[in-house]
CSV table of C-alpha atoms in Angstrom, one decimal:
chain,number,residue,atom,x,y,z
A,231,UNK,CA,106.3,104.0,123.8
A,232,UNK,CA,103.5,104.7,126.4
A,233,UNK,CA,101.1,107.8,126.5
A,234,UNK,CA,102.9,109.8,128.8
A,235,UNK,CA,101.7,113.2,126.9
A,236,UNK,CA,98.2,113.6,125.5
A,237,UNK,CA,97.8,113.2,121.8
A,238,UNK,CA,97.6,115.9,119.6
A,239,UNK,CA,94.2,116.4,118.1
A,240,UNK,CA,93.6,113.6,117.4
A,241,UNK,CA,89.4,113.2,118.4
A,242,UNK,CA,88.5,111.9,115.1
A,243,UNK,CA,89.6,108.2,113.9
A,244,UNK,CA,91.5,107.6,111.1
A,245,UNK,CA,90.2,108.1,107.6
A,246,UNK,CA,90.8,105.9,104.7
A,247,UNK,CA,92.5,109.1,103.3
A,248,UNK,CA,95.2,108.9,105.7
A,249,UNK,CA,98.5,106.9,104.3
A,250,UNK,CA,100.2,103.4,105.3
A,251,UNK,CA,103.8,103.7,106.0
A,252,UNK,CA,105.7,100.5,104.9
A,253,UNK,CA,109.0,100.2,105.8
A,254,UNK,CA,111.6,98.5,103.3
A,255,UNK,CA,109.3,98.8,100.6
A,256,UNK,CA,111.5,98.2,97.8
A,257,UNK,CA,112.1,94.4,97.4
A,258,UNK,CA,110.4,91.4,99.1
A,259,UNK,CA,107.2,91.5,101.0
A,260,UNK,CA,107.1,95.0,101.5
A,261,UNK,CA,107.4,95.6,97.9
A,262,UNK,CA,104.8,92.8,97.5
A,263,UNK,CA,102.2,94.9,100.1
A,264,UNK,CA,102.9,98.1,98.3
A,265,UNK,CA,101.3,96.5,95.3
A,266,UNK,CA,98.9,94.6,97.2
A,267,UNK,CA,97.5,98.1,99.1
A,268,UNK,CA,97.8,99.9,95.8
A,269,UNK,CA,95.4,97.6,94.1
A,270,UNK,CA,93.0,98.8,96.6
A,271,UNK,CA,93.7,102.8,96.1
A,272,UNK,CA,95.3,102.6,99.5
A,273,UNK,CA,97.5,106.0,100.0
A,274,UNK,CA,101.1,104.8,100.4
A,275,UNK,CA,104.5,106.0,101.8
A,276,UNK,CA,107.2,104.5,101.1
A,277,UNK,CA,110.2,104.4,104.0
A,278,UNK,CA,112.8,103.3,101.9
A,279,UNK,CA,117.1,103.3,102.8
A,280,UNK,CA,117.7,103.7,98.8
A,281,UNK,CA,115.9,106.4,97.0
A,282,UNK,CA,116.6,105.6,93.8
A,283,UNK,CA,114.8,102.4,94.2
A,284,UNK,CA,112.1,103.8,96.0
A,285,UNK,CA,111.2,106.3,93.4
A,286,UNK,CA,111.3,103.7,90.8
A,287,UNK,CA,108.6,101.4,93.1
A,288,UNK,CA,106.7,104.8,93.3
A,289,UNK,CA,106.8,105.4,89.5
A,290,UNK,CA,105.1,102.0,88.7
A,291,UNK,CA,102.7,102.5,91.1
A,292,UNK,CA,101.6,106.3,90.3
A,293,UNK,CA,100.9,105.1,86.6
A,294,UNK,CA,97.8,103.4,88.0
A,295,UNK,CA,97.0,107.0,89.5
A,296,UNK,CA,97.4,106.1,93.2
A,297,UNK,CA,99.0,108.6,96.0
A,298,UNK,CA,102.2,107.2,96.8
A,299,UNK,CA,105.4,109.1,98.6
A,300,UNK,CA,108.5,108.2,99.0
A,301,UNK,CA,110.5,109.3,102.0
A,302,UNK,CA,114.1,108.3,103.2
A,303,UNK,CA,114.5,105.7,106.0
A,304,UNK,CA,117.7,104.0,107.3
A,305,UNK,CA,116.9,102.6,110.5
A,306,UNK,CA,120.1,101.6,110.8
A,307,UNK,CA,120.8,105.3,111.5
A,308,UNK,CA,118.7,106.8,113.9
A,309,UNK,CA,119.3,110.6,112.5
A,310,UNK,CA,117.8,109.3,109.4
A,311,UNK,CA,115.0,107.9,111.7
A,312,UNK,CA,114.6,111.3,113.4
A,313,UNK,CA,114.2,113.2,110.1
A,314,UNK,CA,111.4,111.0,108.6
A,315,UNK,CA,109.5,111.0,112.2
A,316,UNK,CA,110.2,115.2,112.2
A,317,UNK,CA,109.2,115.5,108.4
A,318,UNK,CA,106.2,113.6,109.1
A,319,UNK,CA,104.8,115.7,112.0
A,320,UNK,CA,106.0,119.1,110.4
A,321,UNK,CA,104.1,118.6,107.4
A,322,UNK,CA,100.8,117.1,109.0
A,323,UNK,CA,101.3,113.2,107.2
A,324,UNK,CA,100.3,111.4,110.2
A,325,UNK,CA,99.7,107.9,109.0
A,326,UNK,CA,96.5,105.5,109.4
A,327,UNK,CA,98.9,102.2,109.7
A,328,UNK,CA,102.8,101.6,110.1
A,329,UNK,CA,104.2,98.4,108.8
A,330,UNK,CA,107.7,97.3,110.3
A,331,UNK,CA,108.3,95.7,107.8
A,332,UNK,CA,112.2,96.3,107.2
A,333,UNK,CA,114.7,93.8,108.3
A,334,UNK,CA,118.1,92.2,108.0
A,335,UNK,CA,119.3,88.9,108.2
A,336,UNK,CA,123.3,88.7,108.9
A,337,UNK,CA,125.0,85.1,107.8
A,338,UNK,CA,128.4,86.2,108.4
A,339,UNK,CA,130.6,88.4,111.6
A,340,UNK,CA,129.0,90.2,114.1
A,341,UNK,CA,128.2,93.9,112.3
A,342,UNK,CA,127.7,97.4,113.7
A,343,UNK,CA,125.1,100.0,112.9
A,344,UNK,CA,125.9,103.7,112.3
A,345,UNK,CA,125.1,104.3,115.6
A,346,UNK,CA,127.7,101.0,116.5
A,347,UNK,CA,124.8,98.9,117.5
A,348,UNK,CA,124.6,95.4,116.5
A,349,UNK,CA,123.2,95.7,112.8
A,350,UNK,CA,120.3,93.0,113.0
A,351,UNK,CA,118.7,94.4,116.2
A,352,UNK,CA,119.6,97.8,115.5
A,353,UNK,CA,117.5,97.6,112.3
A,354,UNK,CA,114.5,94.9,113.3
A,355,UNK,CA,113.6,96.7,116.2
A,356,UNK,CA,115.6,99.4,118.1
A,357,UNK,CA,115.1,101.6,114.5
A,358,UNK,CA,111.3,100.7,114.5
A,359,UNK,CA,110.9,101.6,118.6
A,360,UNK,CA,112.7,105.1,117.0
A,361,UNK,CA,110.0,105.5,114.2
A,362,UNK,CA,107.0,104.9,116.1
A,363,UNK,CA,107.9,106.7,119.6
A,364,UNK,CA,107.1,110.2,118.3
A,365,UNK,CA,104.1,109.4,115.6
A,366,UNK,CA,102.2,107.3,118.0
A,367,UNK,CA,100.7,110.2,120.3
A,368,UNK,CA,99.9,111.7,117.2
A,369,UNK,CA,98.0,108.4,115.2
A,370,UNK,CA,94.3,108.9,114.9
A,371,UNK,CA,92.0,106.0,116.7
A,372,UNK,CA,91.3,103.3,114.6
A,373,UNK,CA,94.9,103.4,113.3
A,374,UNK,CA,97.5,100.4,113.1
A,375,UNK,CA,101.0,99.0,114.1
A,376,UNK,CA,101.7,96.0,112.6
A,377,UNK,CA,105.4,94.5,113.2
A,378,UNK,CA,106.9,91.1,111.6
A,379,UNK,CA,107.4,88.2,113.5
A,380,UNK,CA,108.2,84.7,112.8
A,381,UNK,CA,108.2,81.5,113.4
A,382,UNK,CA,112.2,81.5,114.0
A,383,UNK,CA,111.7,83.1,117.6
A,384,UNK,CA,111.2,79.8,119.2
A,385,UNK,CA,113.8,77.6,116.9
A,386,UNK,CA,113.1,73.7,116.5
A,387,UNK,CA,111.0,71.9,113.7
A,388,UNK,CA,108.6,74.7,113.4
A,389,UNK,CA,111.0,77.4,112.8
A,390,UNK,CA,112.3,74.6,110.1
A,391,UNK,CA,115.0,74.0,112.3
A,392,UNK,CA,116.0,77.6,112.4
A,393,UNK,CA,118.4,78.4,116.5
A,394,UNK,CA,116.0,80.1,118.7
A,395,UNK,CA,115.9,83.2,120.3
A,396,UNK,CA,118.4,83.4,123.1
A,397,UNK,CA,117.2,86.7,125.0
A,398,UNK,CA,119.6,88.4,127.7
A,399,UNK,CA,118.5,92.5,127.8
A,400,UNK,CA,118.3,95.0,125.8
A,401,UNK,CA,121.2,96.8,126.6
A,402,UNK,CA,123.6,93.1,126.2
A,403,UNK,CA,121.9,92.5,122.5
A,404,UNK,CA,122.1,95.7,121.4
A,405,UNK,CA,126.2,96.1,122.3
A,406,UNK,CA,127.7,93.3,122.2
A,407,UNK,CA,131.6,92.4,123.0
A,408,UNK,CA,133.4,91.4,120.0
A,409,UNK,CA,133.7,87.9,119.8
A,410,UNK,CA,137.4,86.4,119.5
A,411,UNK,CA,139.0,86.2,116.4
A,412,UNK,CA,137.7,82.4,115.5
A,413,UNK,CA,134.9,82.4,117.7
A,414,UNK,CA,131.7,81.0,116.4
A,415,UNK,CA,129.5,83.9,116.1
A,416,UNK,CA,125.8,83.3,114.8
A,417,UNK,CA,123.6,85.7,112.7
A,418,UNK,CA,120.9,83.3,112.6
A,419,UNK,CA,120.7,83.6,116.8
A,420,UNK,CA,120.3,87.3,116.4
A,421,UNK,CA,117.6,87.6,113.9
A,422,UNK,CA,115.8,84.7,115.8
A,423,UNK,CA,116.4,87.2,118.8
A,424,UNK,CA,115.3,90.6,116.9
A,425,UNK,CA,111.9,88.6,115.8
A,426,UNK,CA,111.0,87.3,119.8
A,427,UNK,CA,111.1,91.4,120.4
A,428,UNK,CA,109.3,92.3,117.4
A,429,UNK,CA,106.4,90.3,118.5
A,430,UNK,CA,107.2,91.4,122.3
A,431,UNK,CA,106.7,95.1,120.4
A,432,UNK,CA,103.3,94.4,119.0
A,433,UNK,CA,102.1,93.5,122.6
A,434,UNK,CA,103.5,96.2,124.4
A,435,UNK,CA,102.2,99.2,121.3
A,436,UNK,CA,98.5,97.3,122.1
A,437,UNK,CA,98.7,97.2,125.8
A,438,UNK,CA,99.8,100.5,126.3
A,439,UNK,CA,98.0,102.7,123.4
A,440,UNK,CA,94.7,100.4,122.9
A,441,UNK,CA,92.6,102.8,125.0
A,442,UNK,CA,93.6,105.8,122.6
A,443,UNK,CA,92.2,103.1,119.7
A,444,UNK,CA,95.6,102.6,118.6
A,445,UNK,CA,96.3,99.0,118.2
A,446,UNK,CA,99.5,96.3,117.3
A,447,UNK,CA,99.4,92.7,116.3
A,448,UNK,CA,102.5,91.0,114.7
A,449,UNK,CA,102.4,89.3,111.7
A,450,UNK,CA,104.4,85.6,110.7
A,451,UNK,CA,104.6,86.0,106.9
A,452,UNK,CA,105.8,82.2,107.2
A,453,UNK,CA,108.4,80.8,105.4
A,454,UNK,CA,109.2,82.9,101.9
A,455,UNK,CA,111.6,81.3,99.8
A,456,UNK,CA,111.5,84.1,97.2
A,457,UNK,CA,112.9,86.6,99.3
A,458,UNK,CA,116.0,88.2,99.9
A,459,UNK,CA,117.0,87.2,102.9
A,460,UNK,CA,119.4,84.8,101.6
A,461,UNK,CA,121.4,87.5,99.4
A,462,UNK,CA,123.4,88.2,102.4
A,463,UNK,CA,124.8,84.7,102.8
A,464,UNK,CA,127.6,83.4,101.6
A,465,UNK,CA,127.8,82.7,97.7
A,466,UNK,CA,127.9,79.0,98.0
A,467,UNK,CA,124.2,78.8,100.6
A,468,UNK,CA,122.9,81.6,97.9
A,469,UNK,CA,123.1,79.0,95.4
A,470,UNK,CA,121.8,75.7,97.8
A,471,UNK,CA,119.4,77.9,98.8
A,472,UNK,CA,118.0,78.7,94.8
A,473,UNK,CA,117.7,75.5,94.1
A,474,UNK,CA,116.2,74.1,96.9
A,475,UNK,CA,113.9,77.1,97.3
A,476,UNK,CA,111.0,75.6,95.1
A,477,UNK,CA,110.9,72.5,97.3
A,478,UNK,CA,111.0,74.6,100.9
A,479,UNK,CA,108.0,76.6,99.0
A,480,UNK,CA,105.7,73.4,99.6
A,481,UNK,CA,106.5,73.2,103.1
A,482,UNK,CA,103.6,73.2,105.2
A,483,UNK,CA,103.9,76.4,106.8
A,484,UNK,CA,105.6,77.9,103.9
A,485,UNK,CA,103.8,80.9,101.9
A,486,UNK,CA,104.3,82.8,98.4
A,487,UNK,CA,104.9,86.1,98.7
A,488,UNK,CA,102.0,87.4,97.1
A,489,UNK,CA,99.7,85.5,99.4
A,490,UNK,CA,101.9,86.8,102.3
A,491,UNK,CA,101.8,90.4,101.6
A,492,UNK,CA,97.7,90.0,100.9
A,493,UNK,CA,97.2,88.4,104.3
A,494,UNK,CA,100.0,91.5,105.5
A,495,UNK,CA,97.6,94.2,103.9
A,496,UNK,CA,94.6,92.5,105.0
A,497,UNK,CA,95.7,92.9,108.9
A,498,UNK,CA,96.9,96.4,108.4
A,499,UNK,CA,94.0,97.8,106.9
A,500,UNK,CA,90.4,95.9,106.7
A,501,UNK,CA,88.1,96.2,109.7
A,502,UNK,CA,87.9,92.8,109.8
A,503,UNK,CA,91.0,92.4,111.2
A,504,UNK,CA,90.8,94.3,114.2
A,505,UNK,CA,89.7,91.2,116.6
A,506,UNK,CA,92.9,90.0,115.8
A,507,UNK,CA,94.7,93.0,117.4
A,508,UNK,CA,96.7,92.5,120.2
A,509,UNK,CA,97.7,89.2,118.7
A,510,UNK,CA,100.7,87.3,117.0
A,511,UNK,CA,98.9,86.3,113.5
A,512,UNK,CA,99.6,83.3,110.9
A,513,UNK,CA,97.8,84.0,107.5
A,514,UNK,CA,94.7,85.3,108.9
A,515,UNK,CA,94.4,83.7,112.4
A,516,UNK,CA,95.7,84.1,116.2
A,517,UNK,CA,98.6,82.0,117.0
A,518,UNK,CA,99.9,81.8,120.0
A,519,UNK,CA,103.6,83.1,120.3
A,520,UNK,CA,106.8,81.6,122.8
A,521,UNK,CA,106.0,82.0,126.4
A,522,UNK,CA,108.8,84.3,126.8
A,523,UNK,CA,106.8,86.9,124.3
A,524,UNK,CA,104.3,87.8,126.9
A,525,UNK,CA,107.0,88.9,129.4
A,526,UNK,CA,106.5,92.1,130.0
């Protein structure tokens, strides 16, 4: 993702005009934002795997009058990738601020992407590196990349006792032997993983496009009982989980989703935010991330 080519023209900075592209938009906190921005008239598209549900989030929000699109997006599938990148630049959309946002959480067996990748890190972050390789040389200054991190990255009480990352490379993460037949094999490791490169993401996007005014921070939402994360996990967790939701909800360190997708729309888009670029953010503050983030 560095400048090797020259940007197209892109001399003057972004304009409020210009849309926000927030990735799994339909459900969760990127639903959440989508309302949150288009409170604020913010122009909107919508990256979105099912377009049925996207064009229902885009109905609600056009009755308020507000420019919203809604463009297909599996990053699970990196032609679908390509096409959204390619229908972007054809027809001139460049956006003002990307928010990879999308993710999955897998409870169960190692899974596979459409591209056979493994499905957690194929989506969190080798489908995001997809969608902003070709837009970035053409982003205006002043625009945004903000990716989602989390607390989970570096496991123990703060993670609320959530496994650790546990980085090898790329190439190990991303392809992964099949694990024996009654192997343990844990989900929870990978997403933990996929979030430590999320935030390694932000850094990189900021170091290497900062002096073209194009600049990354990554964002904890914190804790969020109310999303879906837990719909992929096994029937009998789906229902601990709902009842003991409300009580992890008081956590310290646990936020509503509304608040969340505020503070998420707050770092995207408000000039005061940009100090806080470069960064791995907690509601509207610097944190500082694992040690292992800042590898290069």
């Amino acid at each position: 993702m560095s400048p090797e080519q020259p940007p197209a023209s892109v001399d003057l900075p972004a304009t409020h005009t210009a849309p926000v592209v927030i990735t799994g938009a339909t459900s969760g906190l990127g639903l959440a934002t989508a309302r949150a921005m288009a409170k604020q008239g913010i122009p909107l598209i919508l990256a979105v795997r099912n377009m049925a549900k996207g064009q229902e989030v885009a109905a609600a929000l056009l009755r308020s009058g507000l420019r919203v699109a809604v463009r297909r997006l599996d990053l699970a599938n990196l032609a679908t990738v390509k096409s959204f990148t390619d229908g972007l630049i054809e027809d001139g959309v460049i956006p003002r601020a990307i928010i990879c946002n999308a993710g999955v959480q897998t409870f169960d067996r190692l899974q596979r992407s459409a591209d056979q990748f493994e499905l957690t890190m194929a989506t969190n972050v080798l489908g995001h590196v997809a969608l902003l390789d070709p837009l970035l040389s053409h982003m205006a200054p002043g625009s945004r990349v903000i990716t989602l991190g989390s607390e989970t990255h570096r496991g123990g009480l703060r993670a609320f006792g959530f496994p650790g990352a546990r980085w090898s490379n790329m190439d190990e993460l991303l392809s992964p032997t099949e694990p024996a037949p009654h192997a343990k094999d844990n989900g929870l490791v990978r997403y933990s993983t996929s979030k430590l490169a999320c935030i390694a993401m932000a850094y990189e996007v900021d170091e290497s496009w900062a002096a073209r005014g194009i600049r990354a921070a990554s964002f904890d939402p914190g804790l969020m009982p109310a999303t879906g994360l837990a719909c992929k996990y096994p029937n009998i967790v789906q229902r601990i989980y709902a009842v003991a939701a409300p009580l992890i909800a008081r956590l310290p360190g646990a936020n509503s989703v509304k608040i969340s997708a505020e503070n998420l729309a707050w770092l995207a888009t408000s000039p005061e935010a940009e100090p806080l670029m470069g960064c791995y953010v907690a509601a509207r503050k610097p944190r500082k991330s694992s040690p292992l983030s800042y590898s290069p």
